[in-house]
Amino acid sequence: MKRVVITGVGPVTPVGTGAEAFAEALRAGRSGIGPITHFDATATACKIAGEVKDDLSVYVDPREAKRLDRYVQLALAGAHLAVQDSGLSPEELQGERTGTLIGSGIGGVKTFEEQALVLAQRGAGRISPFFIPMMIANMATGHVAMQYGATGPSSTVVTACATGSGAIGDAARLIQLDLADIVIAGGSEAAVTAISIGGFSNMKAVSTRNDEPEKASRPFSATRDGFVLGEGAGIVILEELDHALARGARIYAEVVGYGTSADAYHVTMPAPEGRGAQVAMRMALKTAGVSPEQVGYINAHGTSTPANDLHETQGIKAVFGDHAYNLAVSSTKSMTGHLLGAAGAIEAIATAQALRDGILPPTINLDDPDPELDLDYIPHTARTQQVEYAMSNSFAFGGQNAVLLLKRYSA
């Protein structure tokens, strides 16, 4: 099996865009949550979200952007940043040895919402001819492949909040099986829209701490009241190790393990004691040939919902035994919010940067820990600690789970 390394990262997030801006924000414990500006949220119970503040026209031609849903624009921005960060030239990306695998949990929901209004107000004859190609969930992959002339393996993962991790895990397997040298992989989501916020609000999944948006995402806290929706993209350049070494690439981390599983239990509730999550975590360890005691840090799914935080903690204890209390655990969603299909990808980037820099990101807003949750969740401030192996967990509605295991790279 070929070895796979991360040689470029392109985070586009509510806390910052680009590798160093993102890393610096996480180290500083800066929240990206604020009042919703994308639409009038007067009628929804939740009025806060993690919106990307940066100007996407820097990365996507405004004339082209008119025919692209925002989730595709975010993916193109992330891909641009990741390619730039990797040092790869456009010529090196062209051809059948470069793959693309970018997922989205929902796809073009903004376009869907806009065109549904057109249907209701003006009739089917006025629906945009670009409606379908703007909306469908595989268009981030399609546009990124066209942008770089990447004609190798191509696919799209749609597993709700496990999408980003699943896309990177599946992409790594393509390289391990020698089907590609490079894969542009990750997740993108732009679901801060009225219909999405309304839906999540009405199912009482999101926080309504509207008066304190920066304190609303509170993973592992006794006073948590749901997640905060975010938008963004996390794109990485995965590369076969010898290919990366031959061109003198900078390496963030090695992708050594990947596990995926189904709860087969409930559409929104995680399985009791994180049973499905346990299967994915054990699979990630097994595929890497790594013992639980070798892992030093977990970037938790950590949504800030009572059920997820409890069952993830129980799952970690079941998999890691007594070592669970030696692990450093944190949820970067406390700062970024929950980016749904992009979440796992930006958290994989945060994990890779933590391995590279020896700085573990914090869980902010952990002022009053839930007494049932008793692991080391790195409260408030980043921690300087070098670990060799780190895990990134992602768990989704529908009971789908994806777990990545990364290793600090040293020549």
Coordinates of C-alpha atoms in Angstrom, one line a residue:
M1 CA 0.0 0.0 0.0
K2 CA 1.2 3.5 -0.9
R3 CA 1.7 6.1 1.9
V4 CA -0.4 9.2 1.8
V5 CA 0.5 12.7 3.1
I6 CA -1.1 16.1 3.3
T7 CA 0.9 18.6 1.3
G8 CA -1.5 21.5 1.1
V9 CA -4.5 22.9 3.0
G10 CA -7.3 25.3 2.0
P11 CA -9.6 26.2 4.9
V12 CA -12.3 28.8 4.1
T13 CA -14.1 29.2 7.5
P14 CA -15.9 31.6 9.8
V15 CA -12.7 32.2 11.8
G16 CA -10.4 32.8 8.9
T17 CA -9.4 31.9 5.3
G18 CA -6.1 30.3 4.4
A19 CA -3.8 28.0 6.3
E20 CA -2.1 30.5 8.6
A21 CA -5.2 32.7 9.3
F22 CA -7.1 29.6 10.3
A23 CA -4.3 28.2 12.5
E24 CA -3.8 31.5 14.2
A25 CA -7.5 31.9 15.0
L26 CA -7.7 28.5 16.5
R27 CA -4.6 29.1 18.6
A28 CA -6.1 32.4 19.8
G29 CA -9.4 30.7 20.7
R30 CA -11.3 33.2 18.5
S31 CA -15.0 32.6 17.8
G32 CA -16.4 33.1 14.3
I33 CA -20.0 33.1 15.4
G34 CA -22.2 36.2 14.9
P35 CA -25.7 37.5 13.9
I36 CA -26.9 36.1 10.6
T37 CA -26.4 38.6 7.8
H38 CA -27.2 36.3 4.8
F39 CA -31.0 36.7 5.2
D40 CA -33.5 38.3 7.5
A41 CA -33.6 35.9 10.5
T42 CA -36.4 37.7 12.3
A43 CA -38.8 34.8 11.9
T44 CA -36.5 32.0 13.0
A45 CA -35.8 31.0 16.6
C46 CA -32.0 30.9 15.8
K47 CA -30.6 34.1 14.6
I48 CA -26.8 33.3 14.7
A49 CA -24.4 31.4 12.5
G50 CA -20.8 31.1 11.5
E51 CA -20.6 33.0 8.2
V52 CA -17.5 33.3 6.0
K53 CA -16.6 37.0 6.0
D54 CA -13.9 37.0 3.3
D55 CA -14.5 38.2 -0.2
L56 CA -14.8 35.1 -2.5
S57 CA -14.3 37.3 -5.6
V58 CA -10.6 37.1 -4.9
Y59 CA -10.8 33.4 -5.8
V60 CA -13.8 33.1 -8.2
D61 CA -14.5 35.4 -11.1
P62 CA -17.7 37.4 -10.2
R63 CA -19.1 36.8 -13.7
E64 CA -18.6 33.0 -13.3
A65 CA -19.9 33.1 -9.7
K66 CA -23.4 34.1 -11.0
R67 CA -23.7 30.6 -12.3
L68 CA -22.3 28.8 -9.2
D69 CA -24.0 28.1 -5.9
R70 CA -22.2 29.5 -2.9
Y71 CA -21.1 26.0 -1.8
V72 CA -19.2 25.6 -5.2
Q73 CA -17.7 29.1 -4.8
L74 CA -16.4 28.1 -1.4
A75 CA -15.0 24.8 -2.7
L76 CA -13.2 26.6 -5.5
A77 CA -11.7 29.1 -3.1
G78 CA -10.5 26.3 -0.8
A79 CA -9.0 24.4 -3.8
H80 CA -7.2 27.5 -4.9
L81 CA -5.7 28.0 -1.5
A82 CA -4.8 24.3 -1.0
V83 CA -3.1 24.1 -4.4
Q84 CA -1.2 27.4 -3.7
D85 CA -0.2 26.1 -0.3
S86 CA 1.1 22.8 -1.8
G87 CA 3.4 24.4 -4.3
L88 CA 2.0 22.3 -7.1
S89 CA 1.9 24.0 -10.5
P90 CA -1.2 23.8 -12.8
E91 CA 0.8 21.6 -15.2
E92 CA 1.5 19.1 -12.4
L93 CA -2.2 18.8 -11.6
Q94 CA -3.3 18.0 -15.1
G95 CA -4.1 14.5 -16.2
E96 CA -5.4 11.1 -15.0
R97 CA -3.0 10.8 -12.0
T98 CA -4.8 13.6 -10.2
G99 CA -8.2 12.9 -8.7
T100 CA -11.0 15.0 -7.2
L101 CA -13.2 14.0 -4.3
I102 CA -15.1 16.9 -2.7
G103 CA -18.3 16.2 -0.7
S104 CA -21.2 18.3 0.5
G105 CA -23.9 17.4 3.0
I106 CA -26.7 19.4 1.3
G107 CA -25.3 20.9 -1.9
G108 CA -26.9 23.9 -3.5
V109 CA -29.6 24.6 -1.0
K110 CA -29.4 28.4 -1.5
T111 CA -30.2 27.9 -5.2
F112 CA -32.9 25.4 -4.4
E113 CA -34.5 27.9 -2.0
E114 CA -34.3 30.8 -4.5
Q115 CA -35.8 28.7 -7.4
A116 CA -38.6 27.3 -5.2
L117 CA -39.7 30.9 -4.6
V118 CA -39.5 31.5 -8.3
L119 CA -41.7 28.5 -8.9
A120 CA -44.3 29.6 -6.2
Q121 CA -44.4 33.3 -7.4
R122 CA -43.9 33.1 -11.1
G123 CA -44.4 29.6 -12.2
A124 CA -42.2 26.7 -13.6
G125 CA -41.6 28.5 -16.9
R126 CA -39.4 31.0 -15.1
I127 CA -37.1 28.6 -13.3
S128 CA -33.5 29.2 -14.2
P129 CA -31.9 26.9 -16.8
F130 CA -28.9 26.8 -14.5
F131 CA -31.0 25.5 -11.6
I132 CA -30.0 21.8 -11.8
P133 CA -26.2 22.3 -12.5
M134 CA -26.0 24.9 -9.8
M135 CA -27.8 22.8 -7.1
I136 CA -26.6 19.2 -7.4
A137 CA -24.1 18.0 -4.8
N138 CA -21.4 16.8 -7.1
M139 CA -20.7 20.1 -8.8
A140 CA -18.0 21.2 -6.3
T141 CA -16.0 18.1 -7.5
G142 CA -16.9 18.8 -11.1
H143 CA -15.9 22.5 -11.1
V144 CA -12.6 21.8 -9.2
A145 CA -11.7 19.0 -11.7
M146 CA -12.4 21.4 -14.6
Q147 CA -10.4 24.2 -13.0
Y148 CA -7.2 22.1 -12.8
G149 CA -7.7 19.6 -15.7
A150 CA -7.7 16.7 -13.2
T151 CA -9.0 13.7 -15.2
G152 CA -8.3 11.0 -12.7
P153 CA -10.6 9.3 -10.2
S154 CA -13.6 11.5 -9.3
S155 CA -16.4 11.1 -6.9
T156 CA -18.6 12.9 -4.3
V157 CA -19.3 11.8 -0.8
V158 CA -22.7 12.8 0.8
T159 CA -22.9 11.6 4.3
A160 CA -24.2 14.7 6.1
C161 CA -21.8 15.8 8.9
A162 CA -19.4 12.9 8.2
T163 CA -18.9 14.1 4.6
G164 CA -15.6 15.9 4.8
S165 CA -13.9 13.1 6.7
G166 CA -15.3 10.5 4.4
A167 CA -14.1 12.3 1.4
I168 CA -10.6 12.6 2.7
G169 CA -10.6 8.9 3.8
D170 CA -11.9 7.7 0.4
A171 CA -9.4 9.9 -1.4
A172 CA -6.6 8.5 0.7
R173 CA -7.6 5.0 -0.3
L174 CA -7.3 5.9 -4.0
I175 CA -3.7 6.9 -3.5
Q176 CA -3.0 3.8 -1.3
L177 CA -4.3 1.6 -4.1
D178 CA -2.0 3.4 -6.6
L179 CA -5.0 4.8 -8.6
A180 CA -3.7 8.4 -8.3
D181 CA -0.7 10.3 -7.2
I182 CA -2.6 13.4 -6.1
V183 CA -6.2 13.9 -4.9
I184 CA -7.9 17.3 -4.3
A185 CA -10.2 16.3 -1.5
G186 CA -12.5 17.7 1.2
G187 CA -15.9 19.2 1.8
S188 CA -17.9 22.3 1.2
E189 CA -21.2 23.7 2.6
A190 CA -23.2 26.9 2.3
A191 CA -26.4 26.2 4.3
V192 CA -26.8 29.5 6.2
T193 CA -30.1 30.1 4.4
A194 CA -33.7 30.7 5.7
I195 CA -34.9 27.2 4.9
S196 CA -31.9 25.5 6.6
I197 CA -31.9 27.6 9.7
G198 CA -35.7 27.3 9.9
G199 CA -35.5 23.5 9.6
F200 CA -32.7 23.1 12.2
S201 CA -34.5 25.6 14.5
N202 CA -37.8 23.8 14.4
M203 CA -36.2 20.4 15.2
K204 CA -34.5 22.2 18.1
A205 CA -31.0 21.1 17.0
V206 CA -29.4 24.6 17.0
S207 CA -28.6 27.0 19.8
T208 CA -30.8 30.0 20.4
R209 CA -28.3 31.9 22.6
N210 CA -28.8 34.8 20.2
D211 CA -27.7 37.5 22.6
E212 CA -24.2 35.9 23.0
P213 CA -23.4 34.5 19.6
E214 CA -19.7 34.1 20.4
K215 CA -20.6 32.0 23.4
A216 CA -23.3 29.9 21.8
S217 CA -21.3 26.9 20.7
R218 CA -20.4 25.3 24.0
P219 CA -19.3 21.6 23.5
F220 CA -19.1 19.6 26.7
S221 CA -20.7 22.4 28.7
A222 CA -23.6 21.7 31.1
T223 CA -25.4 24.7 29.6
R224 CA -25.0 23.7 25.9
D225 CA -28.3 24.0 24.0
G226 CA -27.4 22.8 20.5
F227 CA -25.0 23.4 17.7
V228 CA -24.4 26.6 15.7
L229 CA -24.6 26.3 12.0
G230 CA -21.6 27.4 10.0
E231 CA -20.5 27.6 6.3
G232 CA -17.2 27.1 4.6
A233 CA -15.0 24.7 2.9
G234 CA -12.0 22.5 3.8
I235 CA -9.9 21.3 0.9
V236 CA -6.6 19.4 1.2
I237 CA -4.0 18.1 -1.3
L238 CA -3.4 14.5 -0.6
E239 CA -0.3 13.2 -2.2
E240 CA 1.6 9.9 -2.5
L241 CA 4.6 10.1 -0.2
D242 CA 7.4 9.4 -2.8
H243 CA 5.7 11.8 -5.2
A244 CA 5.7 14.5 -2.6
L245 CA 9.3 13.8 -1.5
A246 CA 10.5 13.9 -5.2
R247 CA 9.4 17.5 -5.6
G248 CA 10.5 18.6 -2.1
A249 CA 7.0 19.3 -0.8
R250 CA 6.3 20.5 2.7
I251 CA 4.3 17.8 4.5
Y252 CA 1.7 18.6 7.2
A253 CA 0.9 15.0 8.3
E254 CA 0.4 11.5 7.1
V255 CA -3.0 9.9 6.7
V256 CA -2.5 6.5 8.3
G257 CA -6.0 5.3 9.3
Y258 CA -9.6 5.6 8.2
G259 CA -12.7 4.1 9.7
T260 CA -16.3 4.3 8.7
S261 CA -19.5 2.7 10.1
A262 CA -23.3 3.0 10.4
D263 CA -25.2 3.2 13.7
A264 CA -28.2 1.6 12.0
Y265 CA -30.2 3.0 14.9
H266 CA -32.0 6.4 14.4
V267 CA -32.2 9.3 11.8
T268 CA -30.9 11.9 14.2
M269 CA -30.0 10.4 17.6
P270 CA -26.5 8.7 17.9
A271 CA -26.6 5.1 19.0
P272 CA -26.4 4.6 22.8
E273 CA -22.8 4.7 24.2
G274 CA -21.6 5.8 20.8
R275 CA -21.6 2.2 19.5
G276 CA -21.4 3.1 15.9
A277 CA -18.7 5.7 16.6
Q278 CA -16.7 3.0 18.4
V279 CA -16.7 0.8 15.3
A280 CA -15.3 3.7 13.2
M281 CA -12.7 4.6 15.7
R282 CA -11.5 1.0 16.1
M283 CA -11.4 0.6 12.3
A284 CA -9.2 3.7 12.0
L285 CA -6.8 2.3 14.6
K286 CA -6.8 -1.1 12.9
T287 CA -6.1 0.2 9.4
A288 CA -3.2 2.2 10.8
G289 CA -1.8 -0.6 12.9
V290 CA -1.8 1.8 15.9
S291 CA -2.7 0.9 19.5
P292 CA -5.0 3.2 21.4
E293 CA -2.2 4.2 23.8
Q294 CA -0.2 5.7 20.9
V295 CA -2.9 8.4 20.2
G296 CA -2.4 11.7 22.0
Y297 CA -5.1 13.9 20.7
I298 CA -8.7 13.7 19.4
N299 CA -10.4 16.5 17.5
A300 CA -13.9 15.5 18.6
H301 CA -17.1 15.8 16.6
G302 CA -18.1 17.8 19.7
T303 CA -21.2 19.5 18.3
S304 CA -22.5 21.1 21.5
T305 CA -25.7 19.0 21.5
P306 CA -26.4 17.0 24.7
A307 CA -26.7 13.7 22.9
N308 CA -23.7 13.9 20.7
D309 CA -21.2 15.1 23.4
L310 CA -22.4 12.4 25.8
H311 CA -22.3 9.5 23.4
E312 CA -19.0 10.5 21.8
T313 CA -17.4 10.7 25.2
Q314 CA -18.8 7.2 26.1
G315 CA -17.5 5.9 22.8
I316 CA -14.0 7.3 23.4
K317 CA -13.9 5.7 26.8
A318 CA -15.0 2.3 25.4
V319 CA -12.3 2.4 22.6
F320 CA -9.4 3.9 24.6
G321 CA -10.1 2.4 28.1
D322 CA -8.1 4.0 30.8
H323 CA -6.0 5.8 28.2
A324 CA -9.1 8.0 27.5
Y325 CA -8.2 10.0 30.5
N326 CA -4.7 10.6 29.2
L327 CA -5.9 11.9 25.8
A328 CA -6.2 15.6 25.0
V329 CA -9.6 16.2 23.4
S330 CA -11.1 19.4 21.9
S331 CA -13.9 20.6 19.8
T332 CA -12.9 23.3 17.3
K333 CA -16.7 23.7 16.5
S334 CA -16.7 25.9 19.7
M335 CA -15.0 28.5 17.4
T336 CA -16.1 27.7 13.9
G337 CA -19.6 26.4 14.5
H338 CA -20.8 23.2 12.7
L339 CA -20.0 23.3 9.0
L340 CA -22.0 20.1 8.3
G341 CA -20.4 18.5 5.1
A342 CA -17.3 20.7 5.4
A343 CA -16.8 20.1 9.2
G344 CA -14.8 16.9 9.0
A345 CA -12.4 18.4 6.4
I346 CA -11.6 21.6 8.2
E347 CA -11.2 19.6 11.4
A348 CA -8.8 17.3 9.6
I349 CA -6.9 20.4 8.6
A350 CA -6.9 21.6 12.3
T351 CA -5.6 18.2 13.3
A352 CA -2.8 18.2 10.8
Q353 CA -1.7 21.7 11.8
A354 CA -1.8 20.6 15.5
L355 CA 0.5 17.7 14.7
R356 CA 2.8 19.9 12.6
D357 CA 3.0 22.7 15.2
G358 CA 2.7 20.9 18.5
I359 CA -0.1 23.2 19.5
L360 CA -3.5 21.6 20.3
P361 CA -6.5 23.9 19.7
P362 CA -8.9 24.6 22.6
T363 CA -12.6 24.1 23.4
I364 CA -13.7 27.7 24.1
N365 CA -16.8 28.5 26.2
L366 CA -16.2 25.5 28.5
D367 CA -17.0 27.5 31.6
D368 CA -19.2 25.0 33.3
P369 CA -18.3 21.4 32.3
D370 CA -21.0 18.8 32.2
P371 CA -20.3 16.5 35.2
E372 CA -21.1 13.5 33.1
L373 CA -18.3 14.4 30.7
D374 CA -15.0 14.0 32.4
L375 CA -12.3 13.8 29.8
D376 CA -9.5 16.3 29.2
Y377 CA -11.3 18.7 26.8
I378 CA -8.6 21.4 26.6
P379 CA -10.7 24.3 28.0
H380 CA -10.4 27.9 26.9
T381 CA -6.8 28.1 25.6
A382 CA -4.6 26.2 23.2
R383 CA -2.0 23.8 24.7
T384 CA 1.6 23.3 23.6
Q385 CA 1.9 19.6 23.4
Q386 CA 3.6 17.4 20.8
V387 CA 1.7 14.2 19.9
E388 CA 2.6 11.5 17.4
Y389 CA -0.9 10.4 16.4
A390 CA -4.2 12.3 16.4
M391 CA -7.7 11.3 15.5
S392 CA -10.5 13.4 13.9
N393 CA -14.1 12.2 14.5
S394 CA -17.1 13.0 12.4
F395 CA -20.6 11.6 13.1
A396 CA -23.7 12.3 11.0
F397 CA -27.5 12.3 10.9
G398 CA -28.5 9.0 9.5
G399 CA -26.0 7.3 11.8
Q400 CA -23.1 7.5 9.4
N401 CA -19.6 7.8 11.0
A402 CA -16.2 8.6 9.6
V403 CA -12.9 8.8 11.5
L404 CA -9.5 9.8 10.3
L405 CA -6.2 9.0 12.0
L406 CA -3.2 11.2 11.2
K407 CA 0.5 10.8 12.1
R408 CA 3.0 13.6 12.6
Y409 CA 5.4 13.4 9.7
S410 CA 9.2 13.3 10.3
A411 CA 11.7 12.6 7.5

